[in-house]
Amino acid sequence: MQIVHHGHSCVLLSTDTARLLFDPGAFSTGFESARELDAILITHQHFDHLDGSRLPALVEANPGAALVVDEDSVPELEKVGLTPTSVARPGDTFTFGGTSVSVVGGRHATIHEDTPTPANAGYIVDDGAFYHPGDALFVPEQRIDVLGLPMAAPWMKTSEAVDFLRAVRPRVAVPIHEALLSEVGFQVQQSFVTGLAADPEFLALPRDVPTLV
């Protein structure tokens, strides 16, 4: 696979048969120029994963791309005049080209008891080749090769990132959801997480640069 990290949770994944873009949100850049996409997949409704100001142009520029969102993101799409191709619910499986995407999880991690917890669709590509968990730390049954690992969020602690990485046990962990961290903060967080869960390879991707994993 080839991965391009467009910052925060936005990842462009290219398999042998499909080009899949995950979570084009407000903290991400560079995804606007993506073309020949087979699918645009949204994990949940929050603006850092679904940028309503830029999504319509992206959809227009990729007429062959399926638009797949969780159920709570449907109203957000309606606000910008979009209709999803499919609504992702746990247990669903989609096929784009010859690439399969399975939906797992179901709910966003708890931020605070006073904050609503929206739906969250985690996406597993080709039965474990890549896993994008969105804003949740759901541990799937499948063996995961490459994990998009959330690094910092209002809904998680460093210890939870470590435990999630230990539980999933991927071959490679690619840090995502890092926009809230400064460069120093990222280095500190990386040292804690990798120091306590050292088995997987930790591959911090340069922004907007295609990388083979």
mmCIF file of N, CA, C and O in Angstrom, residues 82-176:
data_model
loop_
_atom_site.group_PDB
_atom_site.id
_atom_site.type_symbol
_atom_site.label_atom_id
_atom_site.label_comp_id
_atom_site.label_asym_id
_atom_site.label_seq_id
_atom_site.Cartn_x
_atom_site.Cartn_y
_atom_site.Cartn_z
ATOM 1 N N LEU A 82 -25.039 17.727 -0.196
ATOM 2 C CA LEU A 82 -24.512 16.428 -0.599
ATOM 3 C C LEU A 82 -25.376 15.285 -0.071
ATOM 4 O O LEU A 82 -25.976 15.396 1.006
ATOM 5 N N THR A 83 -25.388 14.197 -0.812
ATOM 6 C CA THR A 83 -26.080 12.986 -0.401
ATOM 7 C C THR A 83 -25.083 11.833 -0.411
ATOM 8 O O THR A 83 -24.390 11.633 -1.423
ATOM 9 N N PRO A 84 -24.989 11.080 0.666
ATOM 10 C CA PRO A 84 -24.012 9.992 0.680
ATOM 11 C C PRO A 84 -24.397 8.868 -0.273
ATOM 12 O O PRO A 84 -25.581 8.618 -0.516
ATOM 13 N N THR A 85 -23.398 8.208 -0.799
ATOM 14 C CA THR A 85 -23.635 6.997 -1.590
ATOM 15 C C THR A 85 -24.079 5.866 -0.686
ATOM 16 O O THR A 85 -24.965 5.086 -1.033
ATOM 17 N N SER A 86 -23.448 5.789 0.496
ATOM 18 C CA SER A 86 -23.763 4.736 1.467
ATOM 19 C C SER A 86 -23.609 5.289 2.875
ATOM 20 O O SER A 86 -22.786 6.184 3.118
ATOM 21 N N VAL A 87 -24.392 4.740 3.798
ATOM 22 C CA VAL A 87 -24.278 5.051 5.217
ATOM 23 C C VAL A 87 -23.631 3.850 5.899
ATOM 24 O O VAL A 87 -24.131 2.721 5.804
ATOM 25 N N ALA A 88 -22.508 4.090 6.562
ATOM 26 C CA ALA A 88 -21.713 3.015 7.151
ATOM 27 C C ALA A 88 -22.180 2.702 8.566
ATOM 28 O O ALA A 88 -22.254 3.592 9.419
ATOM 29 N N ARG A 89 -22.462 1.422 8.792
ATOM 30 C CA ARG A 89 -22.830 0.940 10.118
ATOM 31 C C ARG A 89 -21.986 -0.285 10.448
ATOM 32 O O ARG A 89 -21.595 -1.031 9.535
ATOM 33 N N PRO A 90 -21.679 -0.514 11.727
ATOM 34 C CA PRO A 90 -20.859 -1.675 12.087
ATOM 35 C C PRO A 90 -21.415 -2.966 11.494
ATOM 36 O O PRO A 90 -22.616 -3.221 11.540
ATOM 37 N N GLY A 91 -20.523 -3.741 10.903
ATOM 38 C CA GLY A 91 -20.920 -4.982 10.260
ATOM 39 C C GLY A 91 -21.034 -4.877 8.754
ATOM 40 O O GLY A 91 -21.035 -5.897 8.053
ATOM 41 N N ASP A 92 -21.119 -3.638 8.240
ATOM 42 C CA ASP A 92 -21.190 -3.443 6.792
ATOM 43 C C ASP A 92 -19.830 -3.703 6.145
ATOM 44 O O ASP A 92 -18.777 -3.483 6.758
ATOM 45 N N THR A 93 -19.875 -4.132 4.885
ATOM 46 C CA THR A 93 -18.664 -4.264 4.084
ATOM 47 C C THR A 93 -18.932 -3.683 2.702
ATOM 48 O O THR A 93 -19.961 -3.980 2.084
ATOM 49 N N PHE A 94 -18.022 -2.837 2.251
ATOM 50 C CA PHE A 94 -18.128 -2.217 0.933
ATOM 51 C C PHE A 94 -16.948 -2.675 0.082
ATOM 52 O O PHE A 94 -15.897 -3.031 0.608
ATOM 53 N N THR A 95 -17.132 -2.626 -1.232
ATOM 54 C CA THR A 95 -16.051 -2.962 -2.151
ATOM 55 C C THR A 95 -15.859 -1.823 -3.141
ATOM 56 O O THR A 95 -16.819 -1.368 -3.775
ATOM 57 N N PHE A 96 -14.629 -1.354 -3.246
ATOM 58 C CA PHE A 96 -14.274 -0.276 -4.178
ATOM 59 C C PHE A 96 -13.147 -0.800 -5.058
ATOM 60 O O PHE A 96 -12.056 -1.081 -4.554
ATOM 61 N N GLY A 97 -13.420 -0.912 -6.373
ATOM 62 C CA GLY A 97 -12.479 -1.619 -7.216
ATOM 63 C C GLY A 97 -12.431 -3.062 -6.738
ATOM 64 O O GLY A 97 -13.454 -3.716 -6.607
ATOM 65 N N GLY A 98 -11.256 -3.539 -6.425
ATOM 66 C CA GLY A 98 -11.143 -4.864 -5.824
ATOM 67 C C GLY A 98 -10.775 -4.800 -4.357
ATOM 68 O O GLY A 98 -10.306 -5.786 -3.786
ATOM 69 N N THR A 99 -10.973 -3.630 -3.734
ATOM 70 C CA THR A 99 -10.575 -3.421 -2.340
ATOM 71 C C THR A 99 -11.808 -3.413 -1.438
ATOM 72 O O THR A 99 -12.767 -2.693 -1.706
ATOM 73 N N SER A 100 -11.771 -4.200 -0.379
ATOM 74 C CA SER A 100 -12.890 -4.269 0.547
ATOM 75 C C SER A 100 -12.647 -3.354 1.752
ATOM 76 O O SER A 100 -11.507 -3.164 2.185
ATOM 77 N N VAL A 101 -13.721 -2.788 2.266
ATOM 78 C CA VAL A 101 -13.660 -1.951 3.461
ATOM 79 C C VAL A 101 -14.774 -2.406 4.409
ATOM 80 O O VAL A 101 -15.950 -2.372 4.047
ATOM 81 N N SER A 102 -14.394 -2.829 5.603
ATOM 82 C CA SER A 102 -15.348 -3.266 6.612
ATOM 83 C C SER A 102 -15.516 -2.182 7.672
ATOM 84 O O SER A 102 -14.562 -1.469 8.006
ATOM 85 N N VAL A 103 -16.711 -2.080 8.218
ATOM 86 C CA VAL A 103 -17.035 -1.055 9.208
ATOM 87 C C VAL A 103 -17.092 -1.694 10.595
ATOM 88 O O VAL A 103 -17.750 -2.718 10.794
ATOM 89 N N VAL A 104 -16.410 -1.063 11.549
ATOM 90 C CA VAL A 104 -16.384 -1.569 12.922
ATOM 91 C C VAL A 104 -16.634 -0.410 13.892
ATOM 92 O O VAL A 104 -16.655 0.756 13.508
ATOM 93 N N GLY A 105 -16.770 -0.744 15.149
ATOM 94 C CA GLY A 105 -16.951 0.278 16.190
ATOM 95 C C GLY A 105 -18.401 0.644 16.344
ATOM 96 O O GLY A 105 -19.250 -0.222 16.538
ATOM 97 N N GLY A 106 -18.702 1.933 16.232
ATOM 98 C CA GLY A 106 -20.077 2.372 16.331
ATOM 99 C C GLY A 106 -20.271 3.726 16.983
ATOM 100 O O GLY A 106 -21.095 4.513 16.542
ATOM 101 N N ARG A 107 -19.491 4.014 18.051
ATOM 102 C CA ARG A 107 -19.676 5.276 18.761
ATOM 103 C C ARG A 107 -18.348 5.984 18.952
ATOM 104 O O ARG A 107 -17.292 5.359 19.116
ATOM 105 N N HIS A 108 -18.407 7.296 18.955
ATOM 106 C CA HIS A 108 -17.256 8.151 19.265
ATOM 107 C C HIS A 108 -16.857 7.931 20.723
ATOM 108 O O HIS A 108 -17.694 7.655 21.580
ATOM 109 N N ALA A 109 -15.573 8.066 21.015
ATOM 110 C CA ALA A 109 -15.122 7.985 22.399
ATOM 111 C C ALA A 109 -15.734 9.121 23.218
ATOM 112 O O ALA A 109 -16.052 10.191 22.694
ATOM 113 N N THR A 110 -15.899 8.904 24.506
ATOM 114 C CA THR A 110 -16.492 9.902 25.386
ATOM 115 C C THR A 110 -15.520 11.058 25.615
ATOM 116 O O THR A 110 -14.377 10.853 26.014
ATOM 117 N N ILE A 111 -15.977 12.266 25.324
ATOM 118 C CA ILE A 111 -15.190 13.468 25.617
ATOM 119 C C ILE A 111 -15.484 13.935 27.040
ATOM 120 O O ILE A 111 -14.584 14.185 27.836
ATOM 121 N N HIS A 112 -16.777 14.044 27.347
ATOM 122 C CA HIS A 112 -17.251 14.420 28.675
ATOM 123 C C HIS A 112 -18.691 13.965 28.779
ATOM 124 O O HIS A 112 -19.403 13.884 27.758
ATOM 125 N N GLU A 113 -19.132 13.680 29.985
ATOM 126 C CA GLU A 113 -20.497 13.185 30.149
ATOM 127 C C GLU A 113 -21.543 14.191 29.684
ATOM 128 O O GLU A 113 -22.679 13.826 29.354
ATOM 129 N N ASP A 114 -21.168 15.479 29.608
ATOM 130 C CA ASP A 114 -22.103 16.503 29.145
ATOM 131 C C ASP A 114 -22.023 16.743 27.637
ATOM 132 O O ASP A 114 -22.724 17.609 27.105
ATOM 133 N N THR A 115 -21.156 16.019 26.954
ATOM 134 C CA THR A 115 -20.975 16.192 25.513
ATOM 135 C C THR A 115 -21.624 15.038 24.759
ATOM 136 O O THR A 115 -21.377 13.875 25.096
ATOM 137 N N PRO A 116 -22.454 15.313 23.752
ATOM 138 C CA PRO A 116 -23.066 14.220 22.978
ATOM 139 C C PRO A 116 -22.014 13.324 22.345
ATOM 140 O O PRO A 116 -20.953 13.789 21.922
ATOM 141 N N THR A 117 -22.318 12.042 22.291
ATOM 142 C CA THR A 117 -21.416 11.066 21.691
ATOM 143 C C THR A 117 -21.991 10.614 20.355
ATOM 144 O O THR A 117 -22.933 9.823 20.308
ATOM 145 N N PRO A 118 -21.465 11.115 19.237
ATOM 146 C CA PRO A 118 -22.029 10.767 17.934
ATOM 147 C C PRO A 118 -21.571 9.388 17.464
ATOM 148 O O PRO A 118 -20.699 8.751 18.061
ATOM 149 N N ALA A 119 -22.177 8.960 16.369
ATOM 150 C CA ALA A 119 -21.729 7.723 15.724
ATOM 151 C C ALA A 119 -20.302 7.892 15.219
ATOM 152 O O ALA A 119 -19.858 9.000 14.907
ATOM 153 N N ASN A 120 -19.584 6.799 15.157
ATOM 154 C CA ASN A 120 -18.216 6.785 14.637
ATOM 155 C C ASN A 120 -18.005 5.478 13.894
ATOM 156 O O ASN A 120 -18.198 4.402 14.471
ATOM 157 N N ALA A 121 -17.632 5.570 12.636
ATOM 158 C CA ALA A 121 -17.380 4.381 11.825
ATOM 159 C C ALA A 121 -15.884 4.161 11.690
ATOM 160 O O ALA A 121 -15.182 4.992 11.113
ATOM 161 N N GLY A 122 -15.381 3.067 12.246
ATOM 162 C CA GLY A 122 -14.006 2.669 11.995
ATOM 163 C C GLY A 122 -13.952 1.860 10.710
ATOM 164 O O GLY A 122 -14.870 1.084 10.422
ATOM 165 N N TYR A 123 -12.909 2.054 9.909
ATOM 166 C CA TYR A 123 -12.818 1.397 8.613
ATOM 167 C C TYR A 123 -11.585 0.491 8.547
ATOM 168 O O TYR A 123 -10.460 0.942 8.781
ATOM 169 N N ILE A 124 -11.821 -0.784 8.213
ATOM 170 C CA ILE A 124 -10.736 -1.751 8.041
ATOM 171 C C ILE A 124 -10.655 -2.132 6.574
ATOM 172 O O ILE A 124 -11.636 -2.603 5.984
ATOM 173 N N VAL A 125 -9.495 -1.922 5.980
ATOM 174 C CA VAL A 125 -9.284 -2.172 4.553
ATOM 175 C C VAL A 125 -8.692 -3.561 4.338
ATOM 176 O O VAL A 125 -7.737 -3.955 5.024
ATOM 177 N N ASP A 126 -9.293 -4.300 3.394
ATOM 178 C CA ASP A 126 -8.779 -5.612 2.975
ATOM 179 C C ASP A 126 -8.476 -6.522 4.163
ATOM 180 O O ASP A 126 -7.378 -7.076 4.293
ATOM 181 N N ASP A 127 -9.475 -6.640 5.043
ATOM 182 C CA ASP A 127 -9.421 -7.590 6.158
ATOM 183 C C ASP A 127 -8.192 -7.400 7.049
ATOM 184 O O ASP A 127 -7.617 -8.369 7.550
ATOM 185 N N GLY A 128 -7.773 -6.143 7.206
ATOM 186 C CA GLY A 128 -6.719 -5.863 8.177
ATOM 187 C C GLY A 128 -5.485 -5.195 7.630
ATOM 188 O O GLY A 128 -4.558 -4.886 8.389
ATOM 189 N N ALA A 129 -5.435 -4.954 6.324
ATOM 190 C CA ALA A 129 -4.241 -4.311 5.758
ATOM 191 C C ALA A 129 -4.043 -2.916 6.338
ATOM 192 O O ALA A 129 -2.902 -2.480 6.555
ATOM 193 N N PHE A 130 -5.155 -2.202 6.595
ATOM 194 C CA PHE A 130 -5.087 -0.864 7.182
ATOM 195 C C PHE A 130 -6.347 -0.637 8.005
ATOM 196 O O PHE A 130 -7.435 -1.060 7.613
ATOM 197 N N TYR A 131 -6.182 0.049 9.136
ATOM 198 C CA TYR A 131 -7.316 0.344 10.014
ATOM 199 C C TYR A 131 -7.299 1.812 10.390
ATOM 200 O O TYR A 131 -6.342 2.304 10.964
ATOM 201 N N HIS A 132 -8.403 2.515 10.043
ATOM 202 C CA HIS A 132 -8.607 3.899 10.464
ATOM 203 C C HIS A 132 -9.720 3.886 11.510
ATOM 204 O O HIS A 132 -10.878 3.658 11.177
ATOM 205 N N PRO A 133 -9.394 4.149 12.779
ATOM 206 C CA PRO A 133 -10.407 4.018 13.830
ATOM 207 C C PRO A 133 -11.293 5.232 14.026
ATOM 208 O O PRO A 133 -12.263 5.166 14.791
ATOM 209 N N GLY A 134 -10.976 6.356 13.325
ATOM 210 C CA GLY A 134 -11.716 7.580 13.613
ATOM 211 C C GLY A 134 -11.434 8.029 15.039
ATOM 212 O O GLY A 134 -10.312 7.882 15.537
ATOM 213 N N ASP A 135 -12.445 8.546 15.708
ATOM 214 C CA ASP A 135 -12.270 9.030 17.083
ATOM 215 C C ASP A 135 -12.803 8.007 18.081
ATOM 216 O O ASP A 135 -13.745 8.252 18.850
ATOM 217 N N ALA A 136 -12.207 6.846 18.060
ATOM 218 C CA ALA A 136 -12.552 5.782 18.990
ATOM 219 C C ALA A 136 -11.356 4.846 19.077
ATOM 220 O O ALA A 136 -10.502 4.835 18.194
ATOM 221 N N LEU A 137 -11.326 4.075 20.135
ATOM 222 C CA LEU A 137 -10.231 3.127 20.333
ATOM 223 C C LEU A 137 -10.795 1.711 20.344
ATOM 224 O O LEU A 137 -10.492 0.909 21.224
ATOM 225 N N PHE A 138 -11.612 1.424 19.336
ATOM 226 C CA PHE A 138 -12.221 0.102 19.215
ATOM 227 C C PHE A 138 -11.182 -0.898 18.737
ATOM 228 O O PHE A 138 -10.513 -0.675 17.728
ATOM 229 N N VAL A 139 -11.060 -2.004 19.445
ATOM 230 C CA VAL A 139 -10.105 -3.057 19.075
ATOM 231 C C VAL A 139 -10.829 -4.106 18.246
ATOM 232 O O VAL A 139 -11.722 -4.791 18.737
ATOM 233 N N PRO A 140 -10.479 -4.242 16.974
ATOM 234 C CA PRO A 140 -11.188 -5.188 16.104
ATOM 235 C C PRO A 140 -10.704 -6.613 16.295
ATOM 236 O O PRO A 140 -9.644 -6.862 16.885
ATOM 237 N N GLU A 141 -11.487 -7.544 15.773
ATOM 238 C CA GLU A 141 -11.098 -8.953 15.831
ATOM 239 C C GLU A 141 -9.994 -9.267 14.839
ATOM 240 O O GLU A 141 -9.159 -10.142 15.074
ATOM 241 N N GLN A 142 -9.983 -8.555 13.718
ATOM 242 C CA GLN A 142 -9.010 -8.845 12.661
ATOM 243 C C GLN A 142 -7.591 -8.489 13.098
ATOM 244 O O GLN A 142 -7.376 -7.559 13.870
ATOM 245 N N ARG A 143 -6.652 -9.218 12.572
ATOM 246 C CA ARG A 143 -5.254 -8.868 12.722
ATOM 247 C C ARG A 143 -4.982 -7.650 11.850
ATOM 248 O O ARG A 143 -5.281 -7.640 10.652
ATOM 249 N N ILE A 144 -4.404 -6.589 12.425
ATOM 250 C CA ILE A 144 -4.179 -5.338 11.708
ATOM 251 C C ILE A 144 -2.700 -5.214 11.344
ATOM 252 O O ILE A 144 -1.827 -5.345 12.207
ATOM 253 N N ASP A 145 -2.439 -4.919 10.071
ATOM 254 C CA ASP A 145 -1.068 -4.734 9.617
ATOM 255 C C ASP A 145 -0.601 -3.299 9.862
ATOM 256 O O ASP A 145 0.434 -3.068 10.491
ATOM 257 N N VAL A 146 -1.359 -2.319 9.368
ATOM 258 C CA VAL A 146 -1.005 -0.903 9.533
ATOM 259 C C VAL A 146 -2.161 -0.203 10.245
ATOM 260 O O VAL A 146 -3.300 -0.237 9.782
ATOM 261 N N LEU A 147 -1.847 0.439 11.356
ATOM 262 C CA LEU A 147 -2.852 1.123 12.179
ATOM 263 C C LEU A 147 -2.666 2.627 12.122
ATOM 264 O O LEU A 147 -1.557 3.135 12.329
ATOM 265 N N GLY A 148 -3.743 3.354 11.830
ATOM 266 C CA GLY A 148 -3.742 4.791 12.033
ATOM 267 C C GLY A 148 -3.960 5.054 13.511
ATOM 268 O O GLY A 148 -5.056 4.823 14.036
ATOM 269 N N LEU A 149 -2.932 5.505 14.198
ATOM 270 C CA LEU A 149 -2.956 5.622 15.662
ATOM 271 C C LEU A 149 -3.235 7.056 16.102
ATOM 272 O O LEU A 149 -2.399 7.935 15.908
ATOM 273 N N PRO A 150 -4.402 7.334 16.695
ATOM 274 C CA PRO A 150 -4.656 8.675 17.234
ATOM 275 C C PRO A 150 -3.631 9.029 18.306
ATOM 276 O O PRO A 150 -3.348 8.226 19.208
ATOM 277 N N MET A 151 -3.089 10.263 18.228
ATOM 278 C CA MET A 151 -2.010 10.652 19.124
ATOM 279 C C MET A 151 -2.434 11.619 20.223
ATOM 280 O O MET A 151 -1.841 11.624 21.299
ATOM 281 N N ALA A 152 -3.403 12.481 19.953
ATOM 282 C CA ALA A 152 -3.807 13.457 20.964
ATOM 283 C C ALA A 152 -5.215 13.934 20.649
ATOM 284 O O ALA A 152 -5.539 14.218 19.496
ATOM 285 N N ALA A 153 -6.046 14.029 21.683
ATOM 286 C CA ALA A 153 -7.433 14.452 21.484
ATOM 287 C C ALA A 153 -8.047 14.799 22.837
ATOM 288 O O ALA A 153 -7.569 14.328 23.875
ATOM 289 N N PRO A 154 -9.114 15.597 22.847
ATOM 290 C CA PRO A 154 -9.814 15.870 24.102
ATOM 291 C C PRO A 154 -10.432 14.621 24.712
ATOM 292 O O PRO A 154 -10.789 14.620 25.888
ATOM 293 N N TRP A 155 -10.551 13.562 23.924
ATOM 294 C CA TRP A 155 -11.226 12.347 24.390
ATOM 295 C C TRP A 155 -10.268 11.225 24.787
ATOM 296 O O TRP A 155 -10.709 10.116 25.090
ATOM 297 N N MET A 156 -8.961 11.474 24.806
ATOM 298 C CA MET A 156 -8.053 10.378 25.117
ATOM 299 C C MET A 156 -6.879 10.821 25.989
ATOM 300 O O MET A 156 -6.503 11.990 26.019
ATOM 301 N N LYS A 157 -6.318 9.840 26.697
ATOM 302 C CA LYS A 157 -5.108 10.025 27.494
ATOM 303 C C LYS A 157 -3.967 9.259 26.829
ATOM 304 O O LYS A 157 -4.195 8.337 26.045
ATOM 305 N N THR A 158 -2.747 9.639 27.176
ATOM 306 C CA THR A 158 -1.589 8.938 26.637
ATOM 307 C C THR A 158 -1.647 7.459 26.962
ATOM 308 O O THR A 158 -1.343 6.604 26.113
ATOM 309 N N SER A 159 -2.065 7.124 28.159
ATOM 310 C CA SER A 159 -2.136 5.716 28.554
ATOM 311 C C SER A 159 -3.100 4.941 27.678
ATOM 312 O O SER A 159 -2.890 3.752 27.382
ATOM 313 N N GLU A 160 -4.175 5.603 27.207
ATOM 314 C CA GLU A 160 -5.137 4.929 26.345
ATOM 315 C C GLU A 160 -4.546 4.653 24.968
ATOM 316 O O GLU A 160 -4.830 3.613 24.361
ATOM 317 N N ALA A 161 -3.735 5.584 24.467
ATOM 318 C CA ALA A 161 -3.057 5.347 23.191
ATOM 319 C C ALA A 161 -2.115 4.151 23.302
ATOM 320 O O ALA A 161 -2.044 3.313 22.398
ATOM 321 N N VAL A 162 -1.404 4.073 24.411
ATOM 322 C CA VAL A 162 -0.484 2.950 24.637
ATOM 323 C C VAL A 162 -1.256 1.637 24.702
ATOM 324 O O VAL A 162 -0.895 0.641 24.052
ATOM 325 N N ASP A 163 -2.329 1.616 25.481
ATOM 326 C CA ASP A 163 -3.103 0.379 25.634
ATOM 327 C C ASP A 163 -3.761 -0.035 24.319
ATOM 328 O O ASP A 163 -3.859 -1.226 24.012
ATOM 329 N N PHE A 164 -4.220 0.943 23.540
ATOM 330 C CA PHE A 164 -4.818 0.650 22.240
ATOM 331 C C PHE A 164 -3.784 0.026 21.311
ATOM 332 O O PHE A 164 -4.053 -0.978 20.641
ATOM 333 N N LEU A 165 -2.601 0.596 21.286
ATOM 334 C CA LEU A 165 -1.534 0.072 20.432
ATOM 335 C C LEU A 165 -1.140 -1.338 20.869
ATOM 336 O O LEU A 165 -0.937 -2.229 20.032
ATOM 337 N N ARG A 166 -1.060 -1.561 22.164
ATOM 338 C CA ARG A 166 -0.729 -2.896 22.666
ATOM 339 C C ARG A 166 -1.815 -3.910 22.315
ATOM 340 O O ARG A 166 -1.522 -5.065 21.989
ATOM 341 N N ALA A 167 -3.068 -3.477 22.371
ATOM 342 C CA ALA A 167 -4.180 -4.395 22.108
ATOM 343 C C ALA A 167 -4.289 -4.745 20.626
ATOM 344 O O ALA A 167 -4.546 -5.898 20.269
ATOM 345 N N VAL A 168 -4.094 -3.765 19.751
ATOM 346 C CA VAL A 168 -4.216 -4.008 18.317
ATOM 347 C C VAL A 168 -2.985 -4.733 17.772
ATOM 348 O O VAL A 168 -3.084 -5.585 16.901
ATOM 349 N N ARG A 169 -1.817 -4.358 18.247
ATOM 350 C CA ARG A 169 -0.545 -4.993 17.883
ATOM 351 C C ARG A 169 -0.318 -5.031 16.368
ATOM 352 O O ARG A 169 -0.127 -6.092 15.775
ATOM 353 N N PRO A 170 -0.325 -3.860 15.721
ATOM 354 C CA PRO A 170 -0.068 -3.838 14.284
ATOM 355 C C PRO A 170 1.411 -4.037 13.987
ATOM 356 O O PRO A 170 2.258 -3.930 14.873
ATOM 357 N N ARG A 171 1.708 -4.294 12.729
ATOM 358 C CA ARG A 171 3.115 -4.312 12.298
ATOM 359 C C ARG A 171 3.683 -2.900 12.300
ATOM 360 O O ARG A 171 4.821 -2.667 12.715
ATOM 361 N N VAL A 172 2.866 -1.949 11.817
ATOM 362 C CA VAL A 172 3.275 -0.554 11.722
ATOM 363 C C VAL A 172 2.169 0.317 12.318
ATOM 364 O O VAL A 172 0.991 0.120 12.023
ATOM 365 N N ALA A 173 2.567 1.292 13.127
ATOM 366 C CA ALA A 173 1.642 2.306 13.640
ATOM 367 C C ALA A 173 1.971 3.645 12.989
ATOM 368 O O ALA A 173 3.097 4.128 13.084
ATOM 369 N N VAL A 174 0.985 4.211 12.292
ATOM 370 C CA VAL A 174 1.138 5.507 11.639
ATOM 371 C C VAL A 174 0.387 6.544 12.464
ATOM 372 O O VAL A 174 -0.831 6.443 12.624
ATOM 373 N N PRO A 175 1.065 7.529 13.055
ATOM 374 C CA PRO A 175 0.373 8.502 13.898
ATOM 375 C C PRO A 175 -0.560 9.402 13.097
ATOM 376 O O PRO A 175 -0.184 9.939 12.053
ATOM 377 N N ILE A 176 -1.788 9.540 13.587
ATOM 378 C CA ILE A 176 -2.765 10.466 13.029
ATOM 379 C C ILE A 176 -3.381 11.244 14.194
ATOM 380 O O ILE A 176 -2.996 11.057 15.340
#
